[in-house]
PDB file of C-alpha atoms in Angstrom:
ATOM      1  CA  ASP P 160      -6.201  -4.383  16.063  1.00 57.00           C
ATOM      2  CA  LEU P 161      -5.046  -2.386  19.037  1.00 59.00           C
ATOM      3  CA  GLU P 162      -2.124  -0.864  17.148  1.00 62.00           C
ATOM      4  CA  GLY P 163      -4.360   0.299  14.275  1.00 64.00           C
ATOM      5  CA  ASN P 164      -3.139  -2.241  11.697  1.00 65.00           C
ATOM      6  CA  GLY P 165      -5.768  -3.253   9.261  1.00 69.00           C
ATOM      7  CA  ILE P 166      -6.326  -5.537   6.267  1.00 72.00           C
ATOM      8  CA  GLU P 167      -8.537  -4.720   3.332  1.00 74.00           C
ATOM      9  CA  ILE P 168     -10.226  -7.649   1.628  1.00 74.00           C
ATOM     10  CA  TYR P 169     -11.452  -7.050  -1.872  1.00 72.00           C
ATOM     11  CA  ALA P 170     -11.870  -8.763  -5.212  1.00 72.00           C
ATOM     12  CA  ASP P 171     -10.365  -7.084  -8.233  1.00 73.00           C
ATOM     13  CA  ARG P 172     -12.472  -6.469 -11.319  1.00 77.00           C
ATOM     14  CA  PRO P 173     -11.361  -5.680 -14.882  1.00 79.00           C
ATOM     15  CA  ARG P 174     -10.428  -2.000 -15.309  1.00 76.00           C
ATOM     16  CA  ASP P 175     -13.516  -1.287 -17.463  1.00 80.00           C
ATOM     17  CA  GLN P 176     -15.697  -2.284 -14.485  1.00 78.00           C
ATOM     18  CA  TRP P 177     -13.975  -0.037 -11.894  1.00 72.00           C
ATOM     19  CA  GLY P 178     -16.520   2.746 -12.164  1.00 66.00           C
ATOM     20  CA  GLU P 179     -16.151   6.318 -11.061  1.00 60.00           C
ATOM     21  CA  GLY P 180     -16.592   8.160  -7.835  1.00 50.00           C
ATOM     22  CA  PRO P 181     -15.367   7.658  -4.300  1.00 51.00           C
ATOM     23  CA  GLY P 182     -14.376   4.283  -3.084  1.00 59.00           C
ATOM     24  CA  GLY P 183     -14.697   3.172   0.454  1.00 63.00           C
ATOM     25  CA  SER P 184     -14.242   0.457   2.944  1.00 68.00           C
ATOM     26  CA  THR P 185     -16.785  -1.055   5.266  1.00 74.00           C
ATOM     27  CA  PRO P 186     -15.613  -2.735   8.500  1.00 76.00           C
ATOM     28  CA  LEU P 187     -15.891  -6.510   8.457  1.00 77.00           C
ATOM     29  CA  ASP P 188     -17.907  -8.126  11.231  1.00 82.00           C
ATOM     30  CA  LEU P 189     -15.433 -10.810  12.261  1.00 78.00           C
ATOM     31  CA  LYS P 190     -17.805 -12.387  14.805  1.00 84.00           C
ATOM     32  CA  GLU P 191     -20.494 -12.835  12.141  1.00 86.00           C
ATOM     33  CA  LEU P 192     -17.977 -14.075   9.631  1.00 80.00           C
ATOM     34  CA  ALA P 193     -16.736 -16.720  12.099  1.00 80.00           C
ATOM     35  CA  THR P 194     -20.247 -18.147  12.383  1.00 86.00           C
ATOM     36  CA  LEU P 195     -20.318 -18.836   8.650  1.00 85.00           C
ATOM     37  CA  VAL P 196     -17.532 -21.473   8.694  1.00 83.00           C
ATOM     38  CA  ASP P 197     -17.087 -24.702  10.563  1.00 84.00           C
ATOM     39  CA  TYR P 198     -13.306 -25.094  10.442  1.00 81.00           C
ATOM     40  CA  GLU P 199     -10.284 -23.594  12.211  1.00 82.00           C
ATOM     41  CA  PHE P 200      -8.521 -20.808  10.337  1.00 78.00           C
ATOM     42  CA  ASP P 201      -5.066 -22.002   9.214  1.00 84.00           C
ATOM     43  CA  GLY P 202      -3.827 -19.002   7.295  1.00 82.00           C
ATOM     44  CA  LEU P 203      -4.533 -17.492   3.874  1.00 80.00           C
ATOM     45  CA  PRO P 204      -4.620 -19.695   0.838  1.00 85.00           C
ATOM     46  CA  ALA P 205      -1.267 -20.163  -0.984  1.00 88.00           C
ATOM     47  CA  ASN P 206      -2.461 -18.249  -4.020  1.00 86.00           C
ATOM     48  CA  THR P 207      -3.493 -15.147  -2.007  1.00 84.00           C
ATOM     49  CA  VAL P 208      -2.150 -11.936  -3.524  1.00 80.00           C
ATOM     50  CA  VAL P 209      -1.557  -8.675  -1.621  1.00 81.00           C
ATOM     51  CA  GLY P 210      -2.835  -6.234  -4.149  1.00 82.00           C
ATOM     52  CA  HIS P 211      -1.754  -3.013  -2.382  1.00 86.00           C
ATOM     53  CA  VAL P 212      -0.455  -1.667   0.894  1.00 89.00           C
ATOM     54  CA  HIS P 213      -1.449   1.549   2.657  1.00 88.00           C
ATOM     55  CA  LEU P 214       1.263   3.522   4.408  1.00 90.00           C
ATOM     56  CA  ARG P 215       0.830   6.089   7.134  1.00 88.00           C
ATOM     57  CA  ILE P 216       3.193   8.889   6.068  1.00 90.00           C
ATOM     58  CA  ALA P 217       4.232  12.182   7.485  1.00 88.00           C
ATOM     59  CA  ASP P 218       4.558  14.161   4.255  1.00 91.00           C
ATOM     60  CA  VAL P 219       2.753  13.668   0.878  1.00 95.00           C
ATOM     61  CA  GLU P 220       5.329  15.665  -1.036  1.00 96.00           C
ATOM     62  CA  LYS P 221       8.303  13.698   0.285  1.00 95.00           C
ATOM     63  CA  SER P 222       6.468  10.493  -0.481  1.00 95.00           C
ATOM     64  CA  HIS P 223       5.805  11.640  -4.014  1.00 97.00           C
ATOM     65  CA  GLU P 224       9.460  12.549  -4.478  1.00 97.00           C
ATOM     66  CA  PHE P 225      10.557   9.076  -3.334  1.00 96.00           C
ATOM     67  CA  TYR P 226       7.949   6.725  -4.818  1.00 96.00           C
ATOM     68  CA  VAL P 227       7.168   8.665  -8.093  1.00 97.00           C
ATOM     69  CA  GLU P 228      10.273  10.593  -8.951  1.00 96.00           C
ATOM     70  CA  THR P 229      12.815   8.096  -7.640  1.00 96.00           C
ATOM     71  CA  VAL P 230      11.235   4.627  -7.682  1.00 96.00           C
ATOM     72  CA  GLY P 231       9.118   5.383 -10.784  1.00 95.00           C
ATOM     73  CA  PHE P 232       5.506   4.676  -9.714  1.00 96.00           C
ATOM     74  CA  GLU P 233       2.709   6.463 -11.611  1.00 96.00           C
ATOM     75  CA  VAL P 234       0.266   8.804  -9.776  1.00 97.00           C
ATOM     76  CA  GLN P 235      -3.304   7.585  -9.950  1.00 94.00           C
ATOM     77  CA  GLN P 236      -4.692  10.071  -7.479  1.00 93.00           C
ATOM     78  CA  ARG P 237      -3.185  12.802  -5.346  1.00 96.00           C
ATOM     79  CA  GLU P 238      -4.838  15.005  -2.761  1.00 95.00           C
ATOM     80  CA  GLU P 239      -3.489  17.195   0.009  1.00 95.00           C
ATOM     81  CA  ASP P 240      -3.509  14.287   2.413  1.00 95.00           C
ATOM     82  CA  CYS P 241      -3.008  11.198   0.265  1.00 95.00           C
ATOM     83  CA  LEU P 242      -1.174   9.733  -2.713  1.00 96.00           C
ATOM     84  CA  PHE P 243      -2.298   6.612  -4.636  1.00 95.00           C
ATOM     85  CA  ILE P 244       0.369   5.225  -6.934  1.00 96.00           C
ATOM     86  CA  SER P 245       0.839   2.163  -9.123  1.00 94.00           C
ATOM     87  CA  ALA P 246       2.602   0.608 -12.050  1.00 92.00           C
ATOM     88  CA  GLY P 247       0.969  -0.435 -15.257  1.00 88.00           C
ATOM     89  CA  GLY P 248      -2.223   1.541 -14.750  1.00 84.00           C
ATOM     90  CA  TYR P 249      -3.462  -0.461 -11.765  1.00 85.00           C
ATOM     91  CA  HIS P 250      -5.735   1.549  -9.384  1.00 85.00           C
ATOM     92  CA  HIS P 251      -3.015   1.568  -6.732  1.00 89.00           C
ATOM     93  CA  HIS P 252      -0.245  -0.610  -5.476  1.00 91.00           C
ATOM     94  CA  ILE P 253       0.603   1.832  -2.657  1.00 94.00           C
ATOM     95  CA  GLY P 254      -1.789   4.176  -0.900  1.00 92.00           C
ATOM     96  CA  ALA P 255       0.101   6.694   1.271  1.00 93.00           C
ATOM     97  CA  ASN P 256      -1.775   9.079   3.535  1.00 92.00           C
ATOM     98  CA  THR P 257      -1.661  11.440   6.472  1.00 92.00           C
ATOM     99  CA  TRP P 258      -5.217  10.588   7.643  1.00 89.00           C
ATOM    100  CA  ASN P 259      -4.012   9.863  11.146  1.00 85.00           C
ATOM    101  CA  GLY P 260      -2.132  13.077  11.344  1.00 85.00           C
ATOM    102  CA  VAL P 261       1.182  14.600  10.160  1.00 85.00           C
ATOM    103  CA  ASN P 262       4.602  14.261  11.696  1.00 78.00           C
ATOM    104  CA  ASN P 263       3.419  11.575  14.134  1.00 78.00           C
ATOM    105  CA  PRO P 264       6.129   9.807  16.127  1.00 80.00           C
ATOM    106  CA  HIS P 265       7.426   6.507  14.829  1.00 79.00           C
ATOM    107  CA  PRO P 266       5.728   3.452  16.401  1.00 79.00           C
ATOM    108  CA  PRO P 267       7.613   1.608  19.146  1.00 83.00           C
ATOM    109  CA  VAL P 268      10.319  -0.770  17.914  1.00 84.00           C
ATOM    110  CA  HIS P 269       8.315  -3.879  18.875  1.00 84.00           C
ATOM    111  CA  ALA P 270       4.929  -2.705  17.466  1.00 81.00           C
ATOM    112  CA  THR P 271       3.389  -5.213  15.065  1.00 78.00           C
ATOM    113  CA  GLY P 272       2.977  -2.834  12.071  1.00 77.00           C
ATOM    114  CA  LEU P 273       4.345  -3.270   8.626  1.00 79.00           C
ATOM    115  CA  LYS P 274       8.095  -3.933   8.763  1.00 79.00           C
ATOM    116  CA  VAL P 275       8.933  -4.859   5.220  1.00 83.00           C
ATOM    117  CA  TYR P 276       7.337  -5.026   1.775  1.00 86.00           C
ATOM    118  CA  THR P 277       8.816  -5.919  -1.549  1.00 88.00           C
ATOM    119  CA  ILE P 278       8.516  -4.061  -4.873  1.00 90.00           C
ATOM    120  CA  VAL P 279       9.093  -6.407  -7.798  1.00 89.00           C
ATOM    121  CA  LEU P 280      10.429  -4.818 -10.946  1.00 91.00           C
ATOM    122  CA  PRO P 281       9.788  -6.419 -14.362  1.00 90.00           C
ATOM    123  CA  TYR P 282      13.440  -6.654 -15.529  1.00 93.00           C
ATOM    124  CA  LYS P 283      17.006  -6.053 -14.366  1.00 96.00           C
ATOM    125  CA  GLU P 284      17.368  -2.806 -16.329  1.00 97.00           C
ATOM    126  CA  ALA P 285      14.486  -1.329 -14.407  1.00 95.00           C
ATOM    127  CA  LEU P 286      16.172  -2.256 -11.143  1.00 96.00           C
ATOM    128  CA  ASP P 287      19.424  -0.642 -12.379  1.00 97.00           C
ATOM    129  CA  GLU P 288      17.489   2.542 -13.297  1.00 96.00           C
ATOM    130  CA  VAL P 289      15.886   2.796  -9.839  1.00 96.00           C
ATOM    131  CA  LYS P 290      19.264   2.100  -8.116  1.00 97.00           C
ATOM    132  CA  GLU P 291      20.843   4.900 -10.177  1.00 97.00           C
ATOM    133  CA  ARG P 292      18.167   7.380  -9.119  1.00 97.00           C
ATOM    134  CA  LEU P 293      18.434   6.243  -5.491  1.00 96.00           C
ATOM    135  CA  ILE P 294      22.171   6.928  -5.588  1.00 97.00           C
ATOM    136  CA  GLU P 295      21.660  10.258  -7.399  1.00 96.00           C
ATOM    137  CA  LYS P 296      19.171  11.433  -4.767  1.00 95.00           C
ATOM    138  CA  GLN P 297      21.484  10.129  -1.988  1.00 94.00           C
ATOM    139  CA  HIS P 298      19.068   7.564  -0.525  1.00 92.00           C
ATOM    140  CA  GLU P 299      20.616   4.774   1.479  1.00 90.00           C
ATOM    141  CA  ILE P 300      20.705   1.439  -0.374  1.00 86.00           C
TER     142      ILE P 300
END
């Protein structure tokens, strides 16, 4: 869209079918896609799952400190300009990158963008551990 927000549509495969090498995204031709259906779009199906989010970040090291060292995600891939992290060995739940530049200004308050996302932890003790690390590192809760 005009603000640069995007959505990646993909189908997960079992881990043993992931393959090696660079991934990639191909832009979806929305006009062509619209010609393939004869009904009005009324939202995503109820069982739709958001597999991962991509975040535009200013600093890979600070993001690593927060998401890996504090929250507890595992690094799947780290480069100078990006960090892909997950829990449980998934390819990535969060992709964080500086591909649009570093230290960019925050978007305007009323920009569409991503306002909130939820990280679900498997049990209360895990939440308590993350909370403890957040307090220890003086992050606002």
